CSV table of C-alpha atoms and ligand atoms in Angstrom, one decimal:
chain,number,residue,atom,x,y,z
A,15,MET,CA,0.0,0.0,0.0
A,16,ALA,CA,2.6,2.5,1.1
A,17,HIS,CA,4.5,1.6,-2.1
A,18,GLN,CA,1.5,2.5,-4.3
A,19,HIS,CA,0.9,5.8,-2.5
A,20,ALA,CA,4.5,6.9,-3.0
A,21,LEU,CA,4.2,6.1,-6.6
A,22,LEU,CA,1.0,8.2,-7.1
A,23,LEU,CA,2.6,11.1,-5.2
A,24,LEU,CA,5.6,10.9,-7.4
A,25,ILE,CA,3.5,11.0,-10.7
A,26,THR,CA,1.6,14.1,-9.4
A,27,LEU,CA,4.8,15.9,-8.5
A,28,VAL,CA,6.4,15.1,-11.8
A,29,GLY,CA,3.5,16.8,-13.7
A,30,ALA,CA,4.0,20.1,-11.8
A,31,VAL,CA,7.7,20.9,-12.5
A,32,ASN,CA,10.0,21.6,-15.5
A,33,GLY,CA,12.5,19.3,-17.4
A,34,GLN,CA,15.7,19.9,-15.5
A,35,GLN,CA,14.1,20.1,-12.1
A,36,GLN,CA,12.0,17.2,-13.2
A,37,GLN,CA,15.1,15.1,-13.8
A,38,GLN,CA,16.6,16.0,-10.4
A,39,LEU,CA,13.3,15.5,-8.7
A,40,MET,CA,13.0,12.1,-10.5
A,41,ASP,CA,16.5,11.1,-9.3
A,42,TYR,CA,15.8,12.3,-5.8
A,43,MET,CA,12.4,10.6,-5.7
A,44,GLU,CA,13.9,7.4,-7.1
A,45,ARG,CA,16.5,7.4,-4.4
A,46,ARG,CA,13.9,8.1,-1.8
A,47,LEU,CA,11.7,5.5,-3.2
A,48,ALA,CA,14.5,3.0,-3.2
A,49,VAL,CA,15.1,3.8,0.4
A,50,LEU,CA,11.4,3.6,1.2
A,51,GLU,CA,11.0,0.4,-0.8
A,52,GLU,CA,13.9,-1.1,1.1
A,53,ARG,CA,12.4,-0.1,4.4
A,54,ILE,CA,9.1,-1.4,3.4
A,55,THR,CA,10.6,-4.7,2.4
A,56,GLN,CA,12.4,-4.8,5.7
A,57,TRP,CA,9.1,-4.1,7.6
A,58,HIS,CA,7.5,-6.9,5.6
A,59,ASP,CA,10.3,-9.2,6.3
A,60,GLN,CA,10.3,-8.3,9.9
A,61,SER,CA,6.6,-8.3,10.5
A,62,SER,CA,6.3,-11.7,8.7
A,63,ARG,CA,9.2,-12.9,10.7
A,64,TYR,CA,7.6,-11.6,13.9
A,65,SER,CA,4.3,-13.2,13.0
A,66,THR,CA,6.0,-16.5,12.1
A,67,GLU,CA,7.9,-16.3,15.3
A,68,LEU,CA,4.8,-15.5,17.2
A,69,ARG,CA,3.0,-18.4,15.5
A,70,ASP,CA,5.8,-20.7,16.2
A,71,PHE,CA,6.0,-19.6,19.8
A,72,LYS,CA,2.2,-20.0,20.2
A,73,ASN,CA,2.5,-23.5,18.8
A,74,LYS,CA,5.4,-24.3,21.0
A,75,VAL,CA,3.5,-23.1,24.1
A,76,ILE,CA,0.4,-25.0,23.2
A,77,SER,CA,2.4,-28.2,22.7
A,78,MET,CA,4.3,-27.5,25.9
A,79,LEU,CA,1.0,-27.1,27.8
A,80,GLU,CA,-0.3,-30.3,26.2
A,81,ALA,CA,2.9,-32.1,27.2
A,82,VAL,CA,2.6,-30.7,30.8
A,83,GLU,CA,-1.0,-31.8,31.0
A,84,LYS,CA,-0.1,-35.2,29.6
A,85,GLU,CA,2.9,-35.4,32.1
A,86,ARG,CA,0.6,-34.5,34.9
A,87,GLU,CA,-1.7,-37.3,33.9
A,88,THR,CA,1.2,-39.7,33.7
A,89,LEU,CA,2.5,-38.5,37.1
A,90,ARG,CA,-0.9,-38.9,38.7
A,91,ALA,CA,-1.2,-42.4,37.3
A,92,GLU,CA,2.4,-43.1,38.4
A,93,VAL,CA,1.7,-41.9,42.0
A,94,GLU,CA,-1.5,-44.0,42.1
A,95,ASN,CA,0.4,-47.0,40.8
A,96,THR,CA,3.2,-46.5,43.3
A,97,ALA,CA,0.7,-46.3,46.2
A,98,VAL,CA,-0.9,-49.5,45.0
A,99,ARG,CA,2.5,-51.2,44.8
A,100,VAL,CA,3.5,-49.9,48.3
A,101,ASP,CA,0.2,-51.3,49.7
A,102,ARG,CA,0.8,-54.6,48.0
A,103,LEU,CA,4.4,-54.8,49.1
A,104,GLU,CA,3.3,-54.0,52.7
A,105,ARG,CA,0.7,-56.8,52.5
A,106,GLU,CA,3.3,-59.2,51.1
A,107,VAL,CA,5.8,-58.3,53.9
A,108,ASP,CA,3.1,-58.7,56.5
A,109,TYR,CA,2.2,-62.1,54.9
A,110,LEU,CA,5.9,-63.2,54.8
A,111,GLU,CA,6.4,-62.1,58.4
A,112,THR,CA,3.4,-64.2,59.5
A,113,GLN,CA,4.6,-67.1,57.5
A,114,ASN,CA,8.2,-66.9,58.8
A,115,PRO,CA,7.9,-65.3,62.2
A,116,ALA,CA,10.9,-64.6,64.2
A,117,PRO,CA,11.4,-67.5,66.6
A,118,PRO,CA,9.1,-66.8,69.6
A,119,CYS,CA,11.2,-66.2,72.7
A,120,VAL,CA,9.6,-68.6,75.1
A,121,GLU,CA,11.4,-69.4,78.3
A,122,VAL,CA,13.4,-72.7,78.2
A,123,ASP,CA,14.1,-74.2,81.5
A,124,GLU,CA,17.7,-75.5,80.9
A,125,LYS,CA,18.8,-72.1,79.7
A,126,LEU,CA,17.4,-70.5,82.9
A,127,THR,CA,19.4,-72.8,85.2
A,128,ASP,CA,22.6,-71.9,83.3
A,129,ASN,CA,21.8,-68.2,83.7
A,130,GLN,CA,20.9,-68.3,87.3
A,131,VAL,CA,22.6,-65.6,89.2
A,132,SER,CA,22.3,-65.5,93.0
A,133,THR,CA,21.8,-61.9,94.1
A,134,SER,CA,21.8,-61.4,97.8
A,135,LYS,CA,18.3,-62.2,99.0
A,136,MET,CA,16.4,-61.5,95.8
A,137,ARG,CA,15.2,-64.5,93.9
A,138,LYS,CA,16.4,-64.3,90.4
A,139,ASN,CA,15.3,-66.3,87.3
A,140,GLU,CA,13.5,-68.8,89.4
A,141,LYS,CA,10.2,-70.3,88.5
A,142,TYR,CA,7.3,-68.2,89.6
A,143,ASP,CA,4.5,-69.5,91.7
A,144,GLN,CA,1.4,-67.9,90.2
A,145,LEU,CA,-1.0,-66.3,92.7
A,146,THR,CA,-4.0,-66.6,90.4
A,147,ASP,CA,-5.3,-69.3,88.2
A,148,CYS,CA,-5.0,-67.0,85.3
A,149,SER,CA,-4.0,-69.1,82.3
A,150,ASP,CA,-4.9,-66.9,79.4
A,151,THR,CA,-2.7,-65.7,76.6
A,152,VAL,CA,-3.3,-63.1,73.9
A,153,SER,CA,-4.7,-64.6,70.7
A,154,GLN,CA,-5.3,-61.4,68.8
A,155,VAL,CA,-6.2,-57.7,69.0
A,156,LYS,CA,-9.9,-57.8,68.8
A,157,ALA,CA,-10.7,-54.2,68.4
A,158,MET,CA,-9.2,-50.7,68.4
A,159,LYS,CA,-10.9,-47.5,69.4
A,160,ILE,CA,-9.5,-44.1,68.9
A,161,LEU,CA,-10.7,-41.9,71.7
A,162,LYS,CA,-9.1,-38.6,71.0
A,163,ARG,CA,-6.0,-36.6,70.2
A,164,PHE,CA,-4.6,-34.9,73.2
A,165,GLY,CA,-1.3,-33.4,74.3
A,166,SER,CA,2.2,-34.3,73.2
A,167,THR,CA,3.4,-37.0,70.9
A,168,ALA,CA,4.5,-39.0,73.9
A,169,GLY,CA,2.5,-39.6,77.1
A,170,LEU,CA,0.5,-41.9,79.2
A,171,TRP,CA,-3.2,-42.3,80.0
A,172,THR,CA,-4.6,-44.9,82.4
A,173,LYS,CA,-7.2,-45.9,84.9
A,174,ASP,CA,-7.0,-47.6,88.3
A,175,PRO,CA,-7.6,-51.4,87.7
A,176,VAL,CA,-8.4,-51.9,91.4
A,177,GLY,CA,-11.7,-50.7,92.8
A,178,ASN,CA,-14.5,-48.9,91.0
A,179,SER,CA,-13.0,-45.5,90.3
A,180,GLU,CA,-13.8,-44.2,86.8
A,181,LYS,CA,-11.1,-41.6,86.9
A,182,ILE,CA,-8.8,-41.1,83.9
A,183,TYR,CA,-5.2,-40.2,84.7
A,184,VAL,CA,-3.2,-38.4,82.1
A,185,PHE,CA,0.6,-37.8,82.0
A,186,ASP,CA,1.3,-35.4,79.1
A,187,GLY,CA,4.9,-35.6,77.7
A,188,THR,CA,7.9,-37.4,79.1
A,189,SER,CA,8.6,-35.3,82.2
A,190,ASN,CA,6.6,-32.9,84.3
A,191,ASP,CA,5.3,-32.5,87.8
A,192,THR,CA,1.6,-32.4,87.0
A,193,VAL,CA,-0.9,-35.2,86.4
A,194,TYR,CA,-4.4,-34.4,84.9
A,195,VAL,CA,-7.3,-36.3,86.4
A,196,PHE,CA,-10.6,-36.5,84.5
A,197,PRO,CA,-13.7,-37.6,86.5
A,198,ARG,CA,-14.8,-40.1,83.8
A,199,MET,CA,-13.9,-41.3,80.3
A,200,ARG,CA,-16.7,-39.0,79.0
A,201,GLU,CA,-15.1,-35.9,80.3
A,202,PHE,CA,-11.8,-36.9,78.8
A,203,THR,CA,-13.1,-37.6,75.4
A,204,LEU,CA,-15.6,-34.6,75.2
A,205,PHE,CA,-13.3,-31.8,76.2
A,206,SER,CA,-10.4,-30.7,74.1
A,207,ALA,CA,-8.7,-28.7,76.8
A,208,THR,CA,-7.7,-29.6,80.4
A,209,ARG,CA,-10.3,-27.2,81.8
A,210,LYS,CA,-12.5,-30.1,83.1
A,211,ALA,CA,-9.5,-31.8,84.6
A,212,ALA,CA,-8.3,-31.6,88.1
A,213,ARG,CA,-4.5,-31.3,88.5
A,214,ILE,CA,-2.3,-33.1,90.9
A,215,LYS,CA,1.0,-31.3,91.4
A,216,LEU,CA,3.5,-33.9,92.7
A,217,PRO,CA,6.2,-33.2,95.2
A,218,TYR,CA,8.9,-34.5,92.8
A,219,PRO,CA,8.7,-34.5,89.0
A,220,TRP,CA,8.0,-37.7,87.1
A,221,VAL,CA,10.1,-38.9,84.2
A,222,GLY,CA,9.2,-41.2,81.3
A,223,THR,CA,5.9,-42.9,80.6
A,224,GLY,CA,6.2,-45.9,82.9
A,225,HIS,CA,3.9,-44.8,85.7
A,226,LEU,CA,1.1,-46.8,87.2
A,227,VAL,CA,-2.1,-46.1,89.0
A,228,TYR,CA,-3.0,-49.0,91.2
A,229,GLY,CA,-5.2,-49.4,94.3
A,230,SER,CA,-5.7,-45.6,94.7
A,231,HIS,CA,-2.0,-45.0,94.6
A,232,LEU,CA,0.2,-43.6,92.0
A,233,TYR,CA,3.5,-45.4,91.5
A,234,TYR,CA,5.8,-43.1,89.6
A,235,ILE,CA,9.3,-42.9,88.4
A,236,ARG,CA,11.6,-40.1,89.6
A,237,ARG,CA,15.2,-39.6,88.4
A,238,HIS,CA,17.3,-38.3,91.2
A,239,GLY,CA,20.8,-39.5,90.2
A,240,THR,CA,19.5,-43.1,90.2
A,241,PHE,CA,15.9,-44.0,89.6
A,242,GLN,CA,13.3,-44.1,92.4
A,243,VAL,CA,9.8,-45.5,92.6
A,244,ILE,CA,7.6,-43.1,94.5
A,245,LYS,CA,4.4,-44.3,95.9
A,246,PHE,CA,1.9,-41.5,96.2
A,247,SER,CA,-1.5,-41.7,97.8
A,248,LEU,CA,-4.2,-40.3,95.5
A,249,VAL,CA,-6.6,-40.1,98.5
A,250,ASN,CA,-4.7,-37.7,100.7
A,251,LYS,CA,-2.1,-36.6,98.2
A,252,THR,CA,1.0,-37.5,100.1
A,253,ILE,CA,4.0,-39.6,99.5
A,254,VAL,CA,3.5,-42.9,101.3
A,255,ASP,CA,6.8,-44.6,100.4
A,256,SER,CA,9.7,-44.4,98.0
A,257,SER,CA,12.5,-46.7,97.1
A,258,VAL,CA,15.7,-46.6,95.0
A,259,PHE,CA,15.3,-49.1,92.2
A,260,PRO,CA,17.8,-51.8,93.1
A,261,ALA,CA,19.2,-52.3,89.5
A,262,GLU,CA,22.6,-50.8,88.8
A,263,GLU,CA,23.7,-49.0,85.6
A,264,GLN,CA,20.2,-48.7,84.2
A,265,ILE,CA,19.7,-48.1,80.5
A,266,PRO,CA,16.6,-47.2,78.5
A,267,VAL,CA,14.4,-50.3,78.5
A,268,PHE,CA,12.9,-50.0,75.0
A,269,GLY,CA,15.3,-49.5,72.1
A,270,LEU,CA,12.9,-47.1,70.4
A,271,SER,CA,12.2,-44.7,73.3
A,272,SER,CA,15.0,-43.1,75.2
A,273,TYR,CA,12.9,-41.7,78.1
A,274,ASN,CA,11.8,-45.0,79.7
A,275,TYR,CA,14.2,-46.6,82.1
A,276,ILE,CA,11.5,-48.4,84.2
A,277,ASP,CA,8.0,-49.2,83.0
A,278,LEU,CA,5.7,-50.1,85.9
A,279,VAL,CA,2.7,-52.3,84.9
A,280,ALA,CA,-0.2,-54.2,86.5
A,281,ASP,CA,-1.7,-57.5,85.6
A,282,GLU,CA,-4.0,-60.1,87.3
A,283,GLU,CA,-1.0,-61.1,89.5
A,284,GLY,CA,-0.1,-57.7,90.8
A,285,ILE,CA,2.5,-55.2,89.8
A,286,TRP,CA,5.7,-55.5,87.8
A,287,ALA,CA,8.7,-53.4,86.7
A,288,ILE,CA,10.1,-53.8,83.2
A,289,TYR,CA,13.7,-52.4,83.0
A,290,ALA,CA,17.1,-52.9,81.5
A,291,THR,CA,20.7,-52.7,82.8
A,292,GLN,CA,24.2,-52.4,81.4
A,293,GLU,CA,25.0,-55.9,82.7
A,294,ASN,CA,22.5,-57.5,80.3
A,295,GLU,CA,22.3,-54.7,77.8
A,296,ARG,CA,20.8,-56.7,74.9
A,297,ASN,CA,17.7,-57.9,76.7
A,298,ILE,CA,14.8,-56.7,78.8
A,299,ALA,CA,14.6,-57.6,82.5
A,300,LEU,CA,11.5,-58.1,84.6
A,301,ALA,CA,10.8,-57.8,88.3
A,302,LYS,CA,7.8,-58.5,90.4
A,303,LEU,CA,7.1,-55.8,93.0
A,304,ASP,CA,5.3,-55.8,96.2
A,305,PRO,CA,2.8,-52.9,95.9
A,306,ALA,CA,2.7,-52.5,99.7
A,307,SER,CA,6.4,-52.2,100.5
A,308,LEU,CA,7.8,-51.6,97.0
A,309,ASP,CA,10.2,-54.5,97.6
A,310,ILE,CA,11.3,-56.6,94.7
A,311,GLU,CA,10.1,-60.2,95.1
A,312,GLN,CA,11.7,-61.8,92.1
A,313,MET,CA,13.7,-60.8,89.0
A,314,TRP,CA,14.2,-62.4,85.6
A,315,ASP,CA,16.5,-61.9,82.6
A,316,THR,CA,14.1,-62.3,79.7
A,317,PRO,CA,15.2,-63.4,76.3
A,318,CYS,CA,13.3,-60.5,74.7
A,319,PRO,CA,15.7,-58.1,73.0
A,320,ARG,CA,15.6,-54.3,73.7
A,321,GLU,CA,16.4,-53.5,70.1
A,322,ASN,CA,13.4,-52.1,68.2
A,323,ALA,CA,11.2,-52.6,71.3
A,324,GLU,CA,8.7,-49.7,71.7
A,325,SER,CA,6.6,-50.9,74.7
A,326,ALA,CA,5.5,-53.9,76.7
A,327,PHE,CA,2.9,-55.1,79.1
A,328,VAL,CA,2.2,-58.1,81.4
A,329,ILE,CA,-0.9,-60.3,81.2
A,330,CYS,CA,-1.4,-63.3,83.5
A,331,GLY,CA,2.3,-63.3,84.4
A,332,ALA,CA,3.6,-63.2,80.9
A,333,LEU,CA,5.6,-60.3,79.5
A,334,TYR,CA,4.6,-59.3,75.9
A,335,VAL,CA,7.1,-57.0,74.2
A,336,VAL,CA,5.9,-54.8,71.3
A,337,TYR,CA,8.3,-54.1,68.5
A,338,ASN,CA,8.3,-51.6,65.7
A,339,THR,CA,10.9,-50.0,63.5
A,340,ARG,CA,12.6,-46.7,63.7
A,341,LEU,CA,10.5,-45.4,60.8
A,342,PRO,CA,7.2,-46.5,62.4
A,343,SER,CA,5.5,-49.4,60.6
A,344,ARG,CA,3.1,-51.8,62.2
A,345,SER,CA,3.6,-52.6,65.9
A,346,ARG,CA,3.7,-56.3,66.8
A,347,ILE,CA,4.1,-58.6,69.8
A,348,GLN,CA,7.2,-60.5,68.8
A,349,CYS,CA,8.5,-61.7,72.1
A,350,VAL,CA,6.6,-63.4,75.0
A,351,PHE,CA,8.2,-64.4,78.3
A,352,ASP,CA,6.0,-66.4,80.7
A,353,VAL,CA,7.4,-66.3,84.2
A,354,SER,CA,5.6,-69.4,85.3
A,355,GLY,CA,7.1,-71.3,82.3
A,356,SER,CA,3.7,-72.7,81.4
A,357,MET,CA,3.3,-71.3,78.0
A,358,GLY,CA,4.0,-73.5,75.0
A,359,PRO,CA,5.8,-72.1,72.0
A,360,GLU,CA,2.7,-72.3,69.9
A,361,ASP,CA,1.1,-69.8,72.2
A,362,ALA,CA,3.7,-67.2,71.5
A,363,ALA,CA,2.3,-66.2,68.1
A,364,LEU,CA,3.3,-63.0,66.3
A,365,ILE,CA,0.4,-60.6,66.9
A,366,TYR,CA,0.0,-57.4,64.9
A,367,PHE,CA,-1.7,-54.3,66.0
A,368,PRO,CA,-3.8,-52.4,63.5
A,369,LYS,CA,-2.1,-49.7,61.4
A,370,ARG,CA,-1.7,-46.6,63.4
A,371,TYR,CA,-0.2,-43.1,63.5
A,372,GLY,CA,3.4,-43.4,64.7
A,373,SER,CA,4.7,-45.3,67.6
A,374,HIS,CA,3.4,-46.3,71.1
A,375,SER,CA,4.9,-44.3,73.9
A,376,SER,CA,2.9,-46.3,76.4
A,377,MET,CA,0.6,-49.3,76.5
A,378,LYS,CA,-1.1,-49.8,79.8
A,379,TYR,CA,-2.9,-53.1,80.3
A,380,ASN,CA,-5.9,-52.9,82.6
A,381,PRO,CA,-6.5,-56.4,84.0
A,382,LYS,CA,-10.0,-55.6,85.1
A,383,GLU,CA,-11.2,-54.5,81.8
A,384,ARG,CA,-8.8,-56.6,79.8
A,385,GLN,CA,-8.0,-53.8,77.5
A,386,ILE,CA,-4.9,-51.7,76.8
A,387,TYR,CA,-4.8,-47.9,77.1
A,388,ALA,CA,-2.3,-46.8,74.5
A,389,TRP,CA,-0.8,-43.4,73.6
A,390,ASP,CA,0.2,-43.4,69.9
A,391,ASP,CA,1.8,-40.2,68.6
A,392,GLY,CA,-0.6,-38.0,70.5
A,393,TYR,CA,-3.7,-40.1,70.0
A,394,GLN,CA,-5.3,-42.0,72.8
A,395,LEU,CA,-6.5,-45.5,71.8
A,396,ILE,CA,-7.9,-48.5,73.4
A,397,TYR,CA,-7.1,-52.0,72.3
A,398,ARG,CA,-9.4,-54.8,73.3
A,399,MET,CA,-7.5,-58.1,73.4
A,400,GLU,CA,-8.9,-61.5,72.5
A,401,MET,CA,-7.6,-64.1,74.9
A,402,LYS,CA,-7.3,-67.9,74.7
A,403,LYS,CA,-6.2,-70.5,77.2
A,404,LYS,CA,-2.5,-71.4,77.2
A,405,SER,CA,-1.9,-74.8,75.7
A,406,GLU,CA,-0.4,-77.1,78.3
A,407,ILE,CA,3.2,-78.3,77.8
B,515,LIG,C1,4.5,-29.2,82.8
B,515,LIG,O1,3.8,-29.0,81.6
B,515,LIG,C2,3.3,-27.7,81.5
B,515,LIG,C3,2.4,-27.7,80.2
B,515,LIG,O2,3.0,-28.2,79.2
B,515,LIG,C4,4.4,-26.7,81.4
B,515,LIG,O3,3.9,-25.4,81.2
B,515,LIG,C5,5.3,-26.8,82.6
B,515,LIG,O4,6.4,-25.9,82.5
B,515,LIG,C6,5.7,-28.2,82.8
B,515,LIG,N1,6.4,-28.3,84.1
B,515,LIG,C7,7.5,-29.0,84.3
B,515,LIG,C8,8.1,-29.0,85.7
B,515,LIG,O5,8.2,-29.5,83.4
B,516,LIG,C1,-2.5,-41.1,103.4
B,516,LIG,O1,-3.0,-42.3,103.0
B,516,LIG,C2,-2.2,-43.4,103.1
B,516,LIG,C3,-2.9,-44.6,102.5
B,516,LIG,O2,-3.2,-44.4,101.2
B,516,LIG,C4,-1.8,-43.7,104.6
B,516,LIG,O3,-0.9,-44.8,104.7
B,516,LIG,C5,-1.1,-42.4,105.1
B,516,LIG,O4,-0.8,-42.6,106.4
B,516,LIG,C6,-2.0,-41.2,104.9
B,516,LIG,N1,-1.2,-40.0,105.2
B,516,LIG,C7,-1.7,-39.0,105.9
B,516,LIG,C8,-0.8,-37.9,106.2
B,516,LIG,O5,-2.9,-39.0,106.2
């Protein structure tokens, strides 16, 4: 267009001037025209180049977007596929573990006689005379109930298995001097804060998650150089008794939690202490305590390793140790030690707990209710256990 205009203008001008001037003008105009033409050509080139570039770019972007969309699809499919594979793998591992369980650690009499150590007056590794006729063993975890999420990742919640008290005792964290008391389960589950809770401020702070409420008394662990068991009356809120735990060079009892040196537990027979010492650093030790005097009645070196243990409880005179892995997977009972020696190897089955959140910082068996109060990564759960009779050996 610009080209044609310039040409018309030139013709009009040419008609208005004389010969000589005409020639000069013609030359001038021709030069101008040539310059213009060149510029026009350049514009054309450029603009077409621009538009080509723009078109190319647009196409590229579109195809890139398409590729991204496609990749996202592939990625999503891949993630789903991976999740399915992880699930399948986990099931396969579970299956394999059930098919090839680690050898159950059931007490063998000969081994015990070899190991027998005579400690002053304490009976060690001797056969235990059961007080009750309790002959049940865990057959499986029947049900799990998630009550709520409260407090720190580690802690302890429990109920007195003796008497008719409905009170719920809560130890939040791994060391403090305060214990929360909720009047009933209902208050504990309904209220998110500790407003509804009474507080007991103890004369000495507690450490770990191995404390026990038993017969209206709180038995708790204090670290004061060595470890002490403090017996505290929940009725008149005073210390009734205390004793230095007689084990030397204590080490954390469960490989997966560094804060527990002594775990006090109750069962149908009475109260027990689960602990570990430098002397037998690979395995967990067990002691039977007299709840009245805090004296140790008997002690045992169990064959249950500390490594990868996260918690333990005693049911009918048998210690059940729960194992996990450092990156929490499924908790399982993988070692059972029966102090009365009346449990057959077939009773010591590998028992899995349902999939959960993290790891158990405490698992308190309540012999009256036959259920376990567990603290799992800040969640409070109850496991109901299905029991069966021990098979006679
Ligand atoms: C106990 O826990 C409360 C709340 O988490 C905290 O404020 C307090 O400092 C703790 N006390 C001790 C002695 O650790
Ligand atoms: C508190 O109660 C316990 C029993 O739980 C009792 O032995 C003790 O003497 C009582 N202490 C006081 C100061 O009343």
